[in-house]
Amino acid sequence: DIQMTQSPASLSASLGETISIECRASEDIYSNLAWYQQKSGKSPQLLIYAANRLQDGVPSRFSGSGSGTQYSLKISGMQPEDEGDYFCLQGSKLWTFGGGTKLELK
Amino acid sequence: QVQLKETGPGLVQPTQTLSITCTVSGFSLTSYYMQWVRQTPGKGLEWMGFIRSGGSTEYNSEFKSRLSISRDTSKNQVFLKMNSLKTEDTGVYYCARDMGAYFDYWGQGVMVTVSS
């Protein structure tokens, strides 16, 4: 089974700050990596798929990058509505989620 | 538009069977795979299993012995049944539409508490 290690577990960012969240896979996942945002009491919302493809309707301040086993989600300019939990999902061999990152506004 | 909605019991007793229905609209179950995912305090988000557009299924080995996924395409419904429930199965259960390597639309989730 592919394991996904996500870091950091929590993050506090100021308004307008640029932040990054990382996911490391236990083996090459060939860019089969998606990122989700989950707000309290809601279901996960797709932000990025195929490592760097922005889902329709998602603000352009969100971007994804990476290849092989290392991937990252960047938010360029933290906004209040960006608070929430973020998860990665690998879909190369079955599916595995990262442990999540709680993002708060400082 | 694409919508998914899970319905199920809020409370299930230990050792009993959980049954959840996912009702979809805006797309056909014969064109998409459908996934089940749960989110528990102990393990976070876990992929549980899926049903293919043709009706065959595959399960996470963690649940394989006690999980069953089925569907009724005429009613646009997908079903999850899991037996021998334990307190650690307490969590939110989601259905989601599969796009191959990721899931694009998710239901609102249904909270399930396993307790006597």
GROMACS .gro file of C-alpha atoms in nm:
model
  222
    1ASP     CA    1   0.000   0.000   0.000
    2ILE     CA    2   0.115   0.355  -0.073
    3GLN     CA    3   0.157   0.572   0.236
    4MET     CA    4   0.113   0.950   0.222
    5THR     CA    5   0.299   1.166   0.472
    6GLN     CA    6   0.163   1.521   0.492
    7SER     CA    7   0.332   1.816   0.662
    8PRO     CA    8   0.297   2.028   0.856
    9ALA     CA    9   0.011   1.902   1.071
   10SER     CA   10  -0.087   2.259   1.151
   11LEU     CA   11   0.001   2.601   1.020
   12SER     CA   12  -0.083   2.958   1.115
   13ALA     CA   13  -0.056   3.222   0.845
   14SER     CA   14  -0.105   3.599   0.831
   15LEU     CA   15  -0.336   3.768   0.581
   16GLY     CA   16  -0.162   3.782   0.244
   17GLU     CA   17   0.112   3.537   0.342
   18THR     CA   18   0.217   3.263   0.101
   19ILE     CA   19   0.215   2.913   0.247
   20SER     CA   20   0.302   2.564   0.132
   21ILE     CA   21   0.181   2.221   0.238
   22GLU     CA   22   0.374   1.909   0.144
   23CYS     CA   23   0.283   1.548   0.076
   24ARG     CA   24   0.537   1.274   0.036
   25ALA     CA   25   0.443   0.937  -0.110
   26SER     CA   26   0.610   0.610  -0.014
   27GLU     CA   27   0.665   0.537  -0.383
   28ASP     CA   28   0.633   0.713  -0.716
   29ILE     CA   29   0.270   0.813  -0.777
   30TYR     CA   30   0.327   0.962  -1.123
   31SER     CA   31   0.148   1.291  -1.047
   32ASN     CA   32  -0.173   1.111  -0.946
   33LEU     CA   33  -0.215   1.354  -0.661
   34ALA     CA   34  -0.511   1.571  -0.565
   35TRP     CA   35  -0.557   1.837  -0.298
   36TYR     CA   36  -0.873   1.909  -0.103
   37GLN     CA   37  -0.995   2.178   0.133
   38GLN     CA   38  -1.235   2.086   0.409
   39LYS     CA   39  -1.412   2.343   0.620
   40SER     CA   40  -1.558   2.256   0.958
   41GLY     CA   41  -1.862   2.032   0.927
   42LYS     CA   42  -1.840   2.018   0.547
   43SER     CA   43  -1.724   1.763   0.294
   44PRO     CA   44  -1.386   1.794   0.120
   45GLN     CA   45  -1.378   2.023  -0.183
   46LEU     CA   46  -1.143   1.949  -0.473
   47LEU     CA   47  -0.879   2.217  -0.533
   48ILE     CA   48  -0.610   2.055  -0.748
   49TYR     CA   49  -0.592   1.728  -0.943
   50ALA     CA   50  -0.316   1.562  -1.143
   51ALA     CA   51  -0.068   1.739  -0.915
   52ASN     CA   52  -0.104   2.082  -1.078
   53ARG     CA   53  -0.442   2.112  -1.253
   54LEU     CA   54  -0.670   2.372  -1.094
   55GLN     CA   55  -1.029   2.255  -1.053
   56ASP     CA   56  -1.287   2.482  -1.216
   57GLY     CA   57  -1.397   2.762  -0.988
   58VAL     CA   58  -1.099   2.741  -0.753
   59PRO     CA   59  -0.916   3.073  -0.703
   60SER     CA   60  -0.587   3.106  -0.887
   61ARG     CA   61  -0.399   3.171  -0.562
   62PHE     CA   62  -0.407   2.794  -0.515
   63SER     CA   63  -0.145   2.600  -0.708
   64GLY     CA   64   0.005   2.254  -0.700
   65SER     CA   65   0.341   2.119  -0.802
   66GLY     CA   66   0.560   1.816  -0.770
   67SER     CA   67   0.645   1.485  -0.924
   68GLY     CA   68   0.758   1.138  -0.826
   69THR     CA   69   0.711   1.112  -0.452
   70GLN     CA   70   0.710   1.481  -0.350
   71TYR     CA   71   0.417   1.719  -0.398
   72SER     CA   72   0.313   2.055  -0.263
   73LEU     CA   73   0.014   2.285  -0.245
   74LYS     CA   74   0.081   2.658  -0.239
   75ILE     CA   75  -0.157   2.934  -0.139
   76SER     CA   76  -0.023   3.266  -0.269
   77GLY     CA   77  -0.175   3.522  -0.040
   78MET     CA   78  -0.368   3.377   0.254
   79GLN     CA   79  -0.731   3.490   0.273
   80PRO     CA   80  -0.970   3.451   0.568
   81GLU     CA   81  -1.182   3.204   0.370
   82ASP     CA   82  -0.878   2.977   0.326
   83GLU     CA   83  -0.893   2.864   0.689
   84GLY     CA   84  -0.968   2.496   0.715
   85ASP     CA   85  -0.818   2.152   0.679
   86TYR     CA   86  -0.625   2.047   0.371
   87PHE     CA   87  -0.570   1.689   0.252
   88CYS     CA   88  -0.381   1.523  -0.026
   89LEU     CA   89  -0.505   1.210  -0.201
   90GLN     CA   90  -0.297   0.973  -0.410
   91GLY     CA   91  -0.477   0.779  -0.681
   92SER     CA   92  -0.192   0.591  -0.840
   93LYS     CA   93  -0.251   0.256  -0.670
   94LEU     CA   94  -0.594   0.247  -0.514
   95TRP     CA   95  -0.633   0.558  -0.300
   96THR     CA   96  -0.468   0.692   0.015
   97PHE     CA   97  -0.516   1.022   0.195
   98GLY     CA   98  -0.257   1.229   0.372
   99GLY     CA   99  -0.302   1.297   0.741
  100GLY     CA  100  -0.418   1.655   0.688
  101THR     CA  101  -0.301   2.008   0.765
  102LYS     CA  102  -0.502   2.250   0.975
  103LEU     CA  103  -0.456   2.603   0.841
  104GLU     CA  104  -0.549   2.898   1.057
  105LEU     CA  105  -0.536   3.274   1.009
  106LYS     CA  106  -0.294   3.436   1.247
  107GLN     CA  107  -2.604   1.984  -1.154
  108VAL     CA  108  -2.416   1.700  -0.987
  109GLN     CA  109  -2.543   1.618  -0.639
  110LEU     CA  110  -2.479   1.334  -0.397
  111LYS     CA  111  -2.655   1.278  -0.067
  112GLU     CA  112  -2.598   1.012   0.196
  113THR     CA  113  -2.870   0.891   0.426
  114GLY     CA  114  -2.835   0.650   0.711
  115PRO     CA  115  -2.882   0.590   1.081
  116GLY     CA  116  -2.715   0.825   1.322
  117LEU     CA  117  -2.664   0.556   1.584
  118VAL     CA  118  -2.570   0.192   1.546
  119GLN     CA  119  -2.505  -0.057   1.823
  120PRO     CA  120  -2.174  -0.244   1.841
  121THR     CA  121  -2.171  -0.573   1.646
  122GLN     CA  122  -2.464  -0.454   1.433
  123THR     CA  123  -2.470  -0.373   1.060
  124LEU     CA  124  -2.442  -0.023   0.914
  125SER     CA  125  -2.645   0.058   0.604
  126ILE     CA  126  -2.602   0.386   0.417
  127THR     CA  127  -2.761   0.498   0.091
  128CYS     CA  128  -2.605   0.749  -0.146
  129THR     CA  129  -2.855   0.906  -0.385
  130VAL     CA  130  -2.707   1.085  -0.683
  131SER     CA  131  -2.839   1.322  -0.948
  132GLY     CA  132  -2.695   1.501  -1.247
  133PHE     CA  133  -2.504   1.203  -1.381
  134SER     CA  134  -2.544   0.832  -1.445
  135LEU     CA  135  -2.407   0.554  -1.224
  136THR     CA  136  -2.344   0.354  -1.541
  137SER     CA  137  -2.091   0.615  -1.653
  138TYR     CA  138  -1.894   0.671  -1.334
  139TYR     CA  139  -1.731   0.470  -1.059
  140MET     CA  140  -1.857   0.559  -0.712
  141GLN     CA  141  -1.644   0.565  -0.401
  142TRP     CA  142  -1.702   0.536  -0.028
  143VAL     CA  143  -1.475   0.724   0.212
  144ARG     CA  144  -1.498   0.764   0.585
  145GLN     CA  145  -1.346   1.012   0.829
  146THR     CA  146  -1.286   0.895   1.184
  147PRO     CA  147  -1.122   1.065   1.481
  148GLY     CA  148  -0.868   0.785   1.503
  149LYS     CA  149  -0.758   0.744   1.141
  150GLY     CA  150  -0.873   1.053   0.953
  151LEU     CA  151  -0.985   1.005   0.594
  152GLU     CA  152  -0.988   0.643   0.475
  153TRP     CA  153  -1.075   0.505   0.135
  154MET     CA  154  -1.320   0.218   0.189
  155GLY     CA  155  -1.412   0.082  -0.152
  156PHE     CA  156  -1.576   0.148  -0.483
  157ILE     CA  157  -1.823   0.019  -0.737
  158ARG     CA  158  -1.740   0.040  -1.103
  159SER     CA  159  -1.972   0.174  -1.370
  160GLY     CA  160  -2.025  -0.187  -1.475
  161GLY     CA  161  -2.121  -0.292  -1.123
  162SER     CA  162  -1.814  -0.479  -1.001
  163THR     CA  163  -1.660  -0.379  -0.670
  164GLU     CA  164  -1.327  -0.350  -0.496
  165TYR     CA  165  -1.257  -0.295  -0.131
  166ASN     CA  166  -0.985  -0.169   0.097
  167SER     CA  167  -0.834  -0.477   0.259
  168GLU     CA  168  -0.887  -0.307   0.596
  169PHE     CA  169  -1.264  -0.353   0.548
  170LYS     CA  170  -1.285  -0.633   0.295
  171SER     CA  171  -1.426  -0.900   0.522
  172ARG     CA  172  -1.714  -0.690   0.649
  173LEU     CA  173  -1.789  -0.435   0.375
  174SER     CA  174  -2.032  -0.462   0.083
  175ILE     CA  175  -2.108  -0.201  -0.182
  176SER     CA  176  -2.395  -0.233  -0.427
  177ARG     CA  177  -2.622  -0.012  -0.633
  178ASP     CA  178  -2.963   0.031  -0.794
  179THR     CA  179  -2.912   0.223  -1.116
  180SER     CA  180  -3.287   0.264  -1.169
  181LYS     CA  181  -3.303   0.464  -0.847
  182ASN     CA  182  -2.963   0.634  -0.888
  183GLN     CA  183  -2.856   0.489  -0.556
  184VAL     CA  184  -2.538   0.332  -0.421
  185PHE     CA  185  -2.539   0.134  -0.099
  186LEU     CA  186  -2.281   0.067   0.170
  187LYS     CA  187  -2.325  -0.213   0.419
  188MET     CA  188  -2.069  -0.289   0.685
  189ASN     CA  189  -2.117  -0.549   0.953
  190SER     CA  190  -1.963  -0.622   1.293
  191LEU     CA  191  -1.942  -0.255   1.383
  192LYS     CA  192  -1.705  -0.139   1.656
  193THR     CA  193  -1.685   0.188   1.846
  194GLU     CA  194  -1.384   0.287   1.634
  195ASP     CA  195  -1.610   0.283   1.326
  196THR     CA  196  -1.768   0.603   1.460
  197GLY     CA  197  -1.723   0.881   1.209
  198VAL     CA  198  -1.858   1.054   0.900
  199TYR     CA  199  -1.923   0.839   0.592
  200TYR     CA  200  -1.909   0.995   0.247
  201CYS     CA  201  -1.987   0.883  -0.104
  202ALA     CA  202  -1.794   1.049  -0.382
  203ARG     CA  203  -1.781   1.042  -0.761
  204ASP     CA  204  -1.466   0.889  -0.902
  205MET     CA  205  -1.268   1.055  -1.179
  206GLY     CA  206  -0.995   0.793  -1.195
  207ALA     CA  207  -0.715   0.918  -0.977
  208TYR     CA  208  -0.926   1.157  -0.771
  209PHE     CA  209  -1.279   1.223  -0.651
  210ASP     CA  210  -1.450   1.535  -0.780
  211TYR     CA  211  -1.790   1.554  -0.610
  212TRP     CA  212  -1.865   1.442  -0.255
  213GLY     CA  213  -2.185   1.406  -0.062
  214GLN     CA  214  -2.246   1.604   0.255
  215GLY     CA  215  -2.162   1.298   0.462
  216VAL     CA  216  -2.357   1.113   0.727
  217MET     CA  217  -2.242   1.098   1.087
  218VAL     CA  218  -2.251   0.750   1.235
  219THR     CA  219  -2.203   0.683   1.605
  220VAL     CA  220  -2.138   0.328   1.719
  221SER     CA  221  -2.251   0.298   2.076
  222SER     CA  222  -2.473   0.090   2.297
   0.00000   0.00000   0.00000
